[in-house]
Amino acid sequence: MASGVRFPTDSSTATARHVVADALRKVDPVGARSVEQETNWRRGYLTHFSRLVEAGLGAPQDAVTIASEGLRSMNEQMLCGDLPLAEAVSAPPTEAPWSTVEIQGDAEPETELSIPYRGRRLTGAELDAQLDDWVRRGVVEPTFSDAIREVAAHPEWLRLEGDTVVVLGAGAEMGPYRSLLRWGADVVAVDLPRADVQQRIRSYAREGAGRVRLPVGGKETGADLLHNLPELAHWLESLDGRLVLGTYCYADGATHVRVSMAADAIATRLLAERPDTALAYLATPTDVFAVPAGAVTTSNEAYSAGRRIVRAPFRALSGGRLLQRNYPPEAEIGLCDSLVPQQGPNYALAKRVQRWRAAVARAEGATVSLNVAPATRTASVLKNRALAAAYAGAHRFGVEIFEPATSNVLMAALLVHDLRSDRTPSDEPWREEAFAAAHGGLWTAGYHPRSALGLAAVLGLAGSRA
């Protein structure tokens, strides 16, 4: 059995089923019973994770109830060593107090928002034109364009003066670490105490324009969230400035859930001890989201414009499984289910925990930045051959796959917007998740994403061989 932050048994499946049923029980008891009766979680989880979103659309409080009950159940299930997770994160550290390494970058801060895209750096009129193009093609929501333009118009926001941005998973491809440093922000970089990871973090710190602080426990720089939970939590509490806790960690399989819960325990602790703490997350586009009417209309127009003579044979040969319509014709709120079976139920649960925490914290008055990031060619995705092939063929179905350099800066800019703009968040969690979403076209595509995934993979594989 794993040490540190862990599941109560060797089975992450048993925990996940229990948690999802608990999350649904108060709002959708029929759905909860369906979860409890599920005998093939590896395949069946797709339906239940979709129901978690659908059941929350009745009233804003329903979504918050599902989120709070899911988090309660997760925290009751998960352990750190032999202690409940919430108790462990508040326990006195077993090691001597941690020290801090500080690095000040040598560069001058960038004072203009510049987006790397297909070999160019977009600013001013070029950036405006690209934002217009993404909106026109349904790659991003119109509110995404509005938010990026507002940040571009306020370059003084980029430095995030007065905030201390804690980046959990500073070495992650999708994290904002490098962008924040270029803009001169005050950053706390937390990642594994591995020589290669820490060397890369230090190198970026010296090349940047901001201040970087690193945790040092004993002789090691860095922190393992799974095994250094109370030490890291106490060290973070001692830092100056308003804390912005950004969770960008990734791991394979069940470890991803464990890491997400470790980060969530720290978030809960900081919100209790320092109520002005802000939280930041990136939502994956390969999840289930309620989407606004504009996206539904665009999708249905794309479906109607599709060539029936091409679509009909695929649907007939597959028994209707391929190239299904994304939304019913008259839907006002769409439910876009872009869960990818190849990513598995642990990935879905790890990302759903973050969405739950964002919804609950926002309802309790905390500042929260949670933005849907576009599908991106990260190393963790491309090592899965099926996903890599699907990404290569996605453009044939109106979906744009982004490069990491572009996604990083865009998502960092949205973080700045969420921390500095005076926008009032919606009290409906689904609308807040849809705000400024960069879904890459999954929400506006004419076909249900999973019903086109296999064809996209075949076309992508054929294109790469050609």
mmCIF file with all atom_site columns, N, CA and C in Angstrom, residues 103-137:
data_model
loop_
_atom_site.group_PDB
_atom_site.id
_atom_site.type_symbol
_atom_site.label_atom_id
_atom_site.label_alt_id
_atom_site.label_comp_id
_atom_site.label_asym_id
_atom_site.label_entity_id
_atom_site.label_seq_id
_atom_site.pdbx_PDB_ins_code
_atom_site.Cartn_x
_atom_site.Cartn_y
_atom_site.Cartn_z
_atom_site.occupancy
_atom_site.B_iso_or_equiv
_atom_site.pdbx_formal_charge
_atom_site.auth_seq_id
_atom_site.auth_comp_id
_atom_site.auth_asym_id
_atom_site.auth_atom_id
_atom_site.pdbx_PDB_model_num
ATOM 1   N N  . ILE A 1 103 ? 15.675  33.481 -5.261  1.00 0.00 ? 103 ILE A N  1
ATOM 2   C CA . ILE A 1 103 ? 16.392  33.800 -6.497  1.00 0.00 ? 103 ILE A CA 1
ATOM 3   C C  . ILE A 1 103 ? 15.707  34.989 -7.149  1.00 0.00 ? 103 ILE A C  1
ATOM 4   N N  . GLN A 1 104 ? 16.499  35.989 -7.482  1.00 0.00 ? 104 GLN A N  1
ATOM 5   C CA . GLN A 1 104 ? 15.979  37.155 -8.195  1.00 0.00 ? 104 GLN A CA 1
ATOM 6   C C  . GLN A 1 104 ? 16.434  37.080 -9.643  1.00 0.00 ? 104 GLN A C  1
ATOM 7   N N  . GLY A 1 105 ? 15.487  37.140 -10.569 1.00 0.00 ? 105 GLY A N  1
ATOM 8   C CA . GLY A 1 105 ? 15.822  37.061 -11.980 1.00 0.00 ? 105 GLY A CA 1
ATOM 9   C C  . GLY A 1 105 ? 16.630  38.238 -12.472 1.00 0.00 ? 105 GLY A C  1
ATOM 10  N N  . ASP A 1 106 ? 17.372  38.029 -13.548 1.00 0.00 ? 106 ASP A N  1
ATOM 11  C CA . ASP A 1 106 ? 18.261  39.068 -14.090 1.00 0.00 ? 106 ASP A CA 1
ATOM 12  C C  . ASP A 1 106 ? 17.597  39.918 -15.166 1.00 0.00 ? 106 ASP A C  1
ATOM 13  N N  . ALA A 1 107 ? 16.478  39.486 -15.716 1.00 0.00 ? 107 ALA A N  1
ATOM 14  C CA . ALA A 1 107 ? 15.879  40.180 -16.860 1.00 0.00 ? 107 ALA A CA 1
ATOM 15  C C  . ALA A 1 107 ? 15.012  41.358 -16.420 1.00 0.00 ? 107 ALA A C  1
ATOM 16  N N  . GLU A 1 108 ? 14.682  42.193 -17.382 1.00 0.00 ? 108 GLU A N  1
ATOM 17  C CA . GLU A 1 108 ? 13.718  43.268 -17.153 1.00 0.00 ? 108 GLU A CA 1
ATOM 18  C C  . GLU A 1 108 ? 12.310  42.718 -17.378 1.00 0.00 ? 108 GLU A C  1
ATOM 19  N N  . PRO A 1 109 ? 11.348  43.139 -16.579 1.00 0.00 ? 109 PRO A N  1
ATOM 20  C CA . PRO A 1 109 ? 9.987   42.612 -16.754 1.00 0.00 ? 109 PRO A CA 1
ATOM 21  C C  . PRO A 1 109 ? 9.395   43.007 -18.108 1.00 0.00 ? 109 PRO A C  1
ATOM 22  N N  . GLU A 1 110 ? 8.681   42.058 -18.721 1.00 0.00 ? 110 GLU A N  1
ATOM 23  C CA . GLU A 1 110 ? 7.936   42.398 -19.928 1.00 0.00 ? 110 GLU A CA 1
ATOM 24  C C  . GLU A 1 110 ? 6.747   43.269 -19.541 1.00 0.00 ? 110 GLU A C  1
ATOM 25  N N  . THR A 1 111 ? 6.512   44.297 -20.326 1.00 0.00 ? 111 THR A N  1
ATOM 26  C CA . THR A 1 111 ? 5.451   45.252 -19.992 1.00 0.00 ? 111 THR A CA 1
ATOM 27  C C  . THR A 1 111 ? 4.363   45.278 -21.053 1.00 0.00 ? 111 THR A C  1
ATOM 28  N N  . GLU A 1 112 ? 4.294   44.228 -21.862 1.00 0.00 ? 112 GLU A N  1
ATOM 29  C CA . GLU A 1 112 ? 3.253   44.096 -22.875 1.00 0.00 ? 112 GLU A CA 1
ATOM 30  C C  . GLU A 1 112 ? 2.876   42.633 -22.990 1.00 0.00 ? 112 GLU A C  1
ATOM 31  N N  . LEU A 1 113 ? 1.575   42.366 -23.081 1.00 0.00 ? 113 LEU A N  1
ATOM 32  C CA . LEU A 1 113 ? 1.135   40.992 -23.253 1.00 0.00 ? 113 LEU A CA 1
ATOM 33  C C  . LEU A 1 113 ? 1.464   40.532 -24.665 1.00 0.00 ? 113 LEU A C  1
ATOM 34  N N  . SER A 1 114 ? 2.234   39.456 -24.760 1.00 0.00 ? 114 SER A N  1
ATOM 35  C CA . SER A 1 114 ? 2.690   38.934 -26.042 1.00 0.00 ? 114 SER A CA 1
ATOM 36  C C  . SER A 1 114 ? 2.429   37.434 -26.069 1.00 0.00 ? 114 SER A C  1
ATOM 37  N N  . ILE A 1 115 ? 1.697   36.971 -27.080 1.00 0.00 ? 115 ILE A N  1
ATOM 38  C CA . ILE A 1 115 ? 1.277   35.570 -27.156 1.00 0.00 ? 115 ILE A CA 1
ATOM 39  C C  . ILE A 1 115 ? 2.049   34.849 -28.254 1.00 0.00 ? 115 ILE A C  1
ATOM 40  N N  . PRO A 1 116 ? 2.865   33.846 -27.928 1.00 0.00 ? 116 PRO A N  1
ATOM 41  C CA . PRO A 1 116 ? 3.547   33.071 -28.977 1.00 0.00 ? 116 PRO A CA 1
ATOM 42  C C  . PRO A 1 116 ? 2.541   32.171 -29.705 1.00 0.00 ? 116 PRO A C  1
ATOM 43  N N  . TYR A 1 117 ? 2.554   32.244 -31.028 1.00 0.00 ? 117 TYR A N  1
ATOM 44  C CA . TYR A 1 117 ? 1.581   31.463 -31.795 1.00 0.00 ? 117 TYR A CA 1
ATOM 45  C C  . TYR A 1 117 ? 2.119   31.199 -33.191 1.00 0.00 ? 117 TYR A C  1
ATOM 46  N N  . ARG A 1 118 ? 2.362   29.937 -33.481 1.00 0.00 ? 118 ARG A N  1
ATOM 47  C CA . ARG A 1 118 ? 2.791   29.493 -34.800 1.00 0.00 ? 118 ARG A CA 1
ATOM 48  C C  . ARG A 1 118 ? 3.977   30.298 -35.336 1.00 0.00 ? 118 ARG A C  1
ATOM 49  N N  . GLY A 1 119 ? 5.004   30.415 -34.499 1.00 0.00 ? 119 GLY A N  1
ATOM 50  C CA . GLY A 1 119 ? 6.238   31.051 -34.915 1.00 0.00 ? 119 GLY A CA 1
ATOM 51  C C  . GLY A 1 119 ? 6.260   32.556 -34.807 1.00 0.00 ? 119 GLY A C  1
ATOM 52  N N  . ARG A 1 120 ? 5.182   33.156 -34.355 1.00 0.00 ? 120 ARG A N  1
ATOM 53  C CA . ARG A 1 120 ? 5.141   34.616 -34.192 1.00 0.00 ? 120 ARG A CA 1
ATOM 54  C C  . ARG A 1 120 ? 4.798   34.954 -32.745 1.00 0.00 ? 120 ARG A C  1
ATOM 55  N N  . ARG A 1 121 ? 5.015   36.213 -32.389 1.00 0.00 ? 121 ARG A N  1
ATOM 56  C CA . ARG A 1 121 ? 4.564   36.709 -31.088 1.00 0.00 ? 121 ARG A CA 1
ATOM 57  C C  . ARG A 1 121 ? 3.506   37.762 -31.356 1.00 0.00 ? 121 ARG A C  1
ATOM 58  N N  . LEU A 1 122 ? 2.295   37.493 -30.896 1.00 0.00 ? 122 LEU A N  1
ATOM 59  C CA . LEU A 1 122 ? 1.150   38.334 -31.218 1.00 0.00 ? 122 LEU A CA 1
ATOM 60  C C  . LEU A 1 122 ? 0.958   39.418 -30.172 1.00 0.00 ? 122 LEU A C  1
ATOM 61  N N  . THR A 1 123 ? 0.911   40.664 -30.630 1.00 0.00 ? 123 THR A N  1
ATOM 62  C CA . THR A 1 123 ? 0.603   41.803 -29.776 1.00 0.00 ? 123 THR A CA 1
ATOM 63  C C  . THR A 1 123 ? -0.315  42.735 -30.555 1.00 0.00 ? 123 THR A C  1
ATOM 64  N N  . GLY A 1 124 ? -0.916  43.680 -29.861 1.00 0.00 ? 124 GLY A N  1
ATOM 65  C CA . GLY A 1 124 ? -1.676  44.734 -30.523 1.00 0.00 ? 124 GLY A CA 1
ATOM 66  C C  . GLY A 1 124 ? -2.694  44.229 -31.523 1.00 0.00 ? 124 GLY A C  1
ATOM 67  N N  . ALA A 1 125 ? -2.642  44.786 -32.737 1.00 0.00 ? 125 ALA A N  1
ATOM 68  C CA . ALA A 1 125 ? -3.625  44.474 -33.777 1.00 0.00 ? 125 ALA A CA 1
ATOM 69  C C  . ALA A 1 125 ? -3.569  43.006 -34.188 1.00 0.00 ? 125 ALA A C  1
ATOM 70  N N  . GLU A 1 126 ? -2.358  42.424 -34.219 1.00 0.00 ? 126 GLU A N  1
ATOM 71  C CA . GLU A 1 126 ? -2.248  41.009 -34.583 1.00 0.00 ? 126 GLU A CA 1
ATOM 72  C C  . GLU A 1 126 ? -2.932  40.117 -33.552 1.00 0.00 ? 126 GLU A C  1
ATOM 73  N N  . LEU A 1 127 ? -2.778  40.439 -32.282 1.00 0.00 ? 127 LEU A N  1
ATOM 74  C CA . LEU A 1 127 ? -3.448  39.675 -31.229 1.00 0.00 ? 127 LEU A CA 1
ATOM 75  C C  . LEU A 1 127 ? -4.957  39.833 -31.346 1.00 0.00 ? 127 LEU A C  1
ATOM 76  N N  . ASP A 1 128 ? -5.419  41.061 -31.588 1.00 0.00 ? 128 ASP A N  1
ATOM 77  C CA . ASP A 1 128 ? -6.853  41.287 -31.757 1.00 0.00 ? 128 ASP A CA 1
ATOM 78  C C  . ASP A 1 128 ? -7.407  40.451 -32.904 1.00 0.00 ? 128 ASP A C  1
ATOM 79  N N  . ALA A 1 129 ? -6.683  40.413 -34.015 1.00 0.00 ? 129 ALA A N  1
ATOM 80  C CA . ALA A 1 129 ? -7.146  39.663 -35.181 1.00 0.00 ? 129 ALA A CA 1
ATOM 81  C C  . ALA A 1 129 ? -7.216  38.168 -34.884 1.00 0.00 ? 129 ALA A C  1
ATOM 82  N N  . GLN A 1 130 ? -6.230  37.654 -34.131 1.00 0.00 ? 130 GLN A N  1
ATOM 83  C CA . GLN A 1 130 ? -6.240  36.226 -33.806 1.00 0.00 ? 130 GLN A CA 1
ATOM 84  C C  . GLN A 1 130 ? -7.371  35.887 -32.842 1.00 0.00 ? 130 GLN A C  1
ATOM 85  N N  . LEU A 1 131 ? -7.623  36.758 -31.882 1.00 0.00 ? 131 LEU A N  1
ATOM 86  C CA . LEU A 1 131 ? -8.746  36.546 -30.968 1.00 0.00 ? 131 LEU A CA 1
ATOM 87  C C  . LEU A 1 131 ? -10.062 36.523 -31.741 1.00 0.00 ? 131 LEU A C  1
ATOM 88  N N  . ASP A 1 132 ? -10.216 37.452 -32.686 1.00 0.00 ? 132 ASP A N  1
ATOM 89  C CA . ASP A 1 132 ? -11.423 37.477 -33.514 1.00 0.00 ? 132 ASP A CA 1
ATOM 90  C C  . ASP A 1 132 ? -11.567 36.168 -34.298 1.00 0.00 ? 132 ASP A C  1
ATOM 91  N N  . ASP A 1 133 ? -10.450 35.661 -34.815 1.00 0.00 ? 133 ASP A N  1
ATOM 92  C CA . ASP A 1 133 ? -10.473 34.430 -35.603 1.00 0.00 ? 133 ASP A CA 1
ATOM 93  C C  . ASP A 1 133 ? -10.868 33.237 -34.732 1.00 0.00 ? 133 ASP A C  1
ATOM 94  N N  . TRP A 1 134 ? -10.313 33.144 -33.533 1.00 0.00 ? 134 TRP A N  1
ATOM 95  C CA . TRP A 1 134 ? -10.671 32.044 -32.637 1.00 0.00 ? 134 TRP A CA 1
ATOM 96  C C  . TRP A 1 134 ? -12.158 32.072 -32.287 1.00 0.00 ? 134 TRP A C  1
ATOM 97  N N  . VAL A 1 135 ? -12.678 33.282 -32.020 1.00 0.00 ? 135 VAL A N  1
ATOM 98  C CA . VAL A 1 135 ? -14.108 33.397 -31.696 1.00 0.00 ? 135 VAL A CA 1
ATOM 99  C C  . VAL A 1 135 ? -14.957 33.025 -32.902 1.00 0.00 ? 135 VAL A C  1
ATOM 100 N N  . ARG A 1 136 ? -14.584 33.501 -34.075 1.00 0.00 ? 136 ARG A N  1
ATOM 101 C CA . ARG A 1 136 ? -15.349 33.215 -35.293 1.00 0.00 ? 136 ARG A CA 1
ATOM 102 C C  . ARG A 1 136 ? -15.409 31.720 -35.569 1.00 0.00 ? 136 ARG A C  1
ATOM 103 N N  . ARG A 1 137 ? -14.309 31.020 -35.326 1.00 0.00 ? 137 ARG A N  1
ATOM 104 C CA . ARG A 1 137 ? -14.254 29.580 -35.593 1.00 0.00 ? 137 ARG A CA 1
ATOM 105 C C  . ARG A 1 137 ? -14.771 28.745 -34.426 1.00 0.00 ? 137 ARG A C  1
#
